[in-house]
Coordinates of N, CA and C in Angstrom, one line a residue:
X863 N 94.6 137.5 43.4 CA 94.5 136.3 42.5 C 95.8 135.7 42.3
X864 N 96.0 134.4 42.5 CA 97.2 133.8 42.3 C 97.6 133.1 41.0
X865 N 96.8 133.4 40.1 CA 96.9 133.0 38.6 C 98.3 132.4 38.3
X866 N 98.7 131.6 37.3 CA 100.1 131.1 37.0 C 100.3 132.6 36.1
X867 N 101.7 133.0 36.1 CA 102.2 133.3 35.1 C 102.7 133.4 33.3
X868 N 102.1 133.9 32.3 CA 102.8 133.3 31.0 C 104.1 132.8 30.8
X869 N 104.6 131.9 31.3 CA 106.2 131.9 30.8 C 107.2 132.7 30.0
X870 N 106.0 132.7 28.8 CA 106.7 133.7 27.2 C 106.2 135.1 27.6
X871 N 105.9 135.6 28.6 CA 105.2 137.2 29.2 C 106.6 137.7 29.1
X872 N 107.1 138.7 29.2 CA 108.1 139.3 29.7 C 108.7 139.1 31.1
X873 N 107.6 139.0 32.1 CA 107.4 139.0 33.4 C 108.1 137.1 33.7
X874 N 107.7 136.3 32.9 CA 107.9 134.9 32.3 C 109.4 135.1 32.1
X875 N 109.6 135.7 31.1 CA 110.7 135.4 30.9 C 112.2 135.9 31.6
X876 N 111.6 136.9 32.6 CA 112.8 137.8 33.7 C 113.1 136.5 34.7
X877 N 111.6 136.2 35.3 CA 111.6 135.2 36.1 C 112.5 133.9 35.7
X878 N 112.6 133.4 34.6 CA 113.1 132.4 34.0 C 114.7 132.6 34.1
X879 N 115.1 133.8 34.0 CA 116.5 133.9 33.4 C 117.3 134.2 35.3
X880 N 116.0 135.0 36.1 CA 116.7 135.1 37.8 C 116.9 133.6 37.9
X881 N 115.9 132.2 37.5 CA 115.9 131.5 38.3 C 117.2 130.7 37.9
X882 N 117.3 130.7 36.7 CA 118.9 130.2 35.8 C 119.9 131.0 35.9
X883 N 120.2 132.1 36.9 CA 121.3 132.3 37.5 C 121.5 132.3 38.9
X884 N 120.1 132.0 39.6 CA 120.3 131.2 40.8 C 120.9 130.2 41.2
X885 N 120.5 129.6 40.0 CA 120.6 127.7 40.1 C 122.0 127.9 39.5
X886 N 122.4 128.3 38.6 CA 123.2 128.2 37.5 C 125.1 128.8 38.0
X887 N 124.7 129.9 38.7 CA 126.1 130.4 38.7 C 126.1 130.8 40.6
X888 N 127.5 131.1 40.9 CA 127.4 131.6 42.1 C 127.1 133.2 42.3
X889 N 126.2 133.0 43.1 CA 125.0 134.3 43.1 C 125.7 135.6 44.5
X890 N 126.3 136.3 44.0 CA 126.5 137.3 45.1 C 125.6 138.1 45.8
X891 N 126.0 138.8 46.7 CA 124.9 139.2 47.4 C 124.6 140.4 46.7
X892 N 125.0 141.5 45.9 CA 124.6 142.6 45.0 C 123.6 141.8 44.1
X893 N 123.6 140.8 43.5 CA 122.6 139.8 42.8 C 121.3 139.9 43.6
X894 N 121.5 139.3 44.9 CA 120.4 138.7 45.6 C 119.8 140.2 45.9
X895 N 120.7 140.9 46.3 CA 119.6 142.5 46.6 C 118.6 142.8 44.8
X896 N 119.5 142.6 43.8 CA 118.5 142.7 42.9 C 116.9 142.6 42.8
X897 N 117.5 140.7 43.1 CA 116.2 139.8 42.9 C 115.6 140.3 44.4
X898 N 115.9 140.5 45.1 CA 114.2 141.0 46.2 C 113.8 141.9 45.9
X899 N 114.2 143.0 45.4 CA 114.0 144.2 44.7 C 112.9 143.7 43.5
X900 N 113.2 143.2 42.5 CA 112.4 142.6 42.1 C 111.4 142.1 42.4
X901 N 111.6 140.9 43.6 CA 110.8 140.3 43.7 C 109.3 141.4 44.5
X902 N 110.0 141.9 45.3 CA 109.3 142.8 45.8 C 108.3 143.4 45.3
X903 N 108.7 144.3 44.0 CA 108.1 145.0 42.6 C 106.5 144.6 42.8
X904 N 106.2 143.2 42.8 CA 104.8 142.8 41.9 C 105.2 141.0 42.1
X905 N 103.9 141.2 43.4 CA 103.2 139.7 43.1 C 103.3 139.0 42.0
X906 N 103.0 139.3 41.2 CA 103.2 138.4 39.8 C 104.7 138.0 39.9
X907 N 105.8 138.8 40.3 CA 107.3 138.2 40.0 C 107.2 137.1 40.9
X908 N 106.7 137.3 41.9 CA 106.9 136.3 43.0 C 106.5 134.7 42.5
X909 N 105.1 135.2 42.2 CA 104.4 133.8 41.3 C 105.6 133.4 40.3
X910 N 105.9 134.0 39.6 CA 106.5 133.5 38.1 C 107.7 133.0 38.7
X911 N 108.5 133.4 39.5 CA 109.7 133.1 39.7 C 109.8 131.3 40.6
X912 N 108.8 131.6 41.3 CA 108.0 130.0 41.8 C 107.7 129.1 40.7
X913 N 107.3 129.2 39.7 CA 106.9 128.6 38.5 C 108.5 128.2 38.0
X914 N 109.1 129.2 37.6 CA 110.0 129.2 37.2 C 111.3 128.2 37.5
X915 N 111.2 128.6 38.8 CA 112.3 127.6 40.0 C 111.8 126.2 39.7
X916 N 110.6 125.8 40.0 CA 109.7 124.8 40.0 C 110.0 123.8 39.0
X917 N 110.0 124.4 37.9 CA 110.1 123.7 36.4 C 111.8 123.6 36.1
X918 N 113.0 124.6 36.4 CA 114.2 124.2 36.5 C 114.5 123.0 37.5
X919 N 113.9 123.0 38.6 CA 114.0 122.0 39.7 C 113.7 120.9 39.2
X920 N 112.6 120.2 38.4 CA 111.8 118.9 38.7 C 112.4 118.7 37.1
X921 N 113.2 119.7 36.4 CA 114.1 119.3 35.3 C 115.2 118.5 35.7
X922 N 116.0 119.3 36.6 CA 117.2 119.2 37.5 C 117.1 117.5 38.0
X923 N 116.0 117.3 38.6 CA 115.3 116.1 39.3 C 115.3 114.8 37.8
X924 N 115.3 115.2 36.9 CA 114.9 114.4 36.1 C 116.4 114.5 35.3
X925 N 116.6 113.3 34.3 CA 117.6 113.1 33.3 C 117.6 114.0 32.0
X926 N 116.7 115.1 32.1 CA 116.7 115.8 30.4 C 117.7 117.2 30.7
X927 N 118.8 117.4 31.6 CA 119.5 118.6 31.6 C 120.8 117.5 32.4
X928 N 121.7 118.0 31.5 CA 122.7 117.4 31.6 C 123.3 117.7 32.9
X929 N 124.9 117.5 33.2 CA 125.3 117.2 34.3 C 126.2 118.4 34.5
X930 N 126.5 119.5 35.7 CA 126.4 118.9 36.6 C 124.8 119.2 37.0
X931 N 124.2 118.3 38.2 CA 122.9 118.6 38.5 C 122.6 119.7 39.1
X932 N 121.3 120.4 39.2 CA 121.2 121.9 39.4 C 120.9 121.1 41.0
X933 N 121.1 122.3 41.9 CA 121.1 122.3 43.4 C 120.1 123.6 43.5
X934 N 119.1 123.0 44.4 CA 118.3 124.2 45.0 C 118.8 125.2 46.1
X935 N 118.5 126.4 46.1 CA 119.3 127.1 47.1 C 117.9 127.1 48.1
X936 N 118.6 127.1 49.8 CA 117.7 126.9 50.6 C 116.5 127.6 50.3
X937 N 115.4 127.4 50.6 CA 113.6 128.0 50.4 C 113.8 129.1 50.4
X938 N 114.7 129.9 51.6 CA 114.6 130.7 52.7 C 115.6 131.8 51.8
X939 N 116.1 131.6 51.2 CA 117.6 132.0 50.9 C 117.4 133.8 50.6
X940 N 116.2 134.1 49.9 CA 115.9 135.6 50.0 C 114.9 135.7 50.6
X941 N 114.5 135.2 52.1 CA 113.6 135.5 53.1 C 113.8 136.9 53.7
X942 N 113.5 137.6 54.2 CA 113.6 139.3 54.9 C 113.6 138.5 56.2

């Protein structure tokens, strides 16, 4: 089942804070082993973190988060 995730879940809110240090800071590669680790864990991270990205992104896209603008890291960027 690909159900959305609760934002305010716990699971919501891990997703929320990986995707705000994606976007947010420069992400080392001890980071990125984290988050596949994670992501790995449970379908659901996967979904939420999609949600998550998604909603910082089309913020980023929009004028309600100030400057500088958030940059997406390529699609691919924790692909195996």
């Amino acid at each position: 089942m690909n159900a959305t995730v609760d934002p305010d879940s716990p699971i919501g809110r891990e997703a929320r804070n990986w995707a705000l240090a994606v976007l947010g800071e420069p992400f080392p590669p001890e980071r990125a082993a984290a988050l596949r680790r994670w992501l790995d864990a449970d379908p659901a991270h996967v979904r939420a973190y999609g949600d998550a990205e998604a909603v910082l992104l089309a913020l980023g896209e929009s004028d309600i988060l100030a400057s500088p603008p958030i940059r997406a890291p390529h699609r691919n960027a924790f692909a195996r």
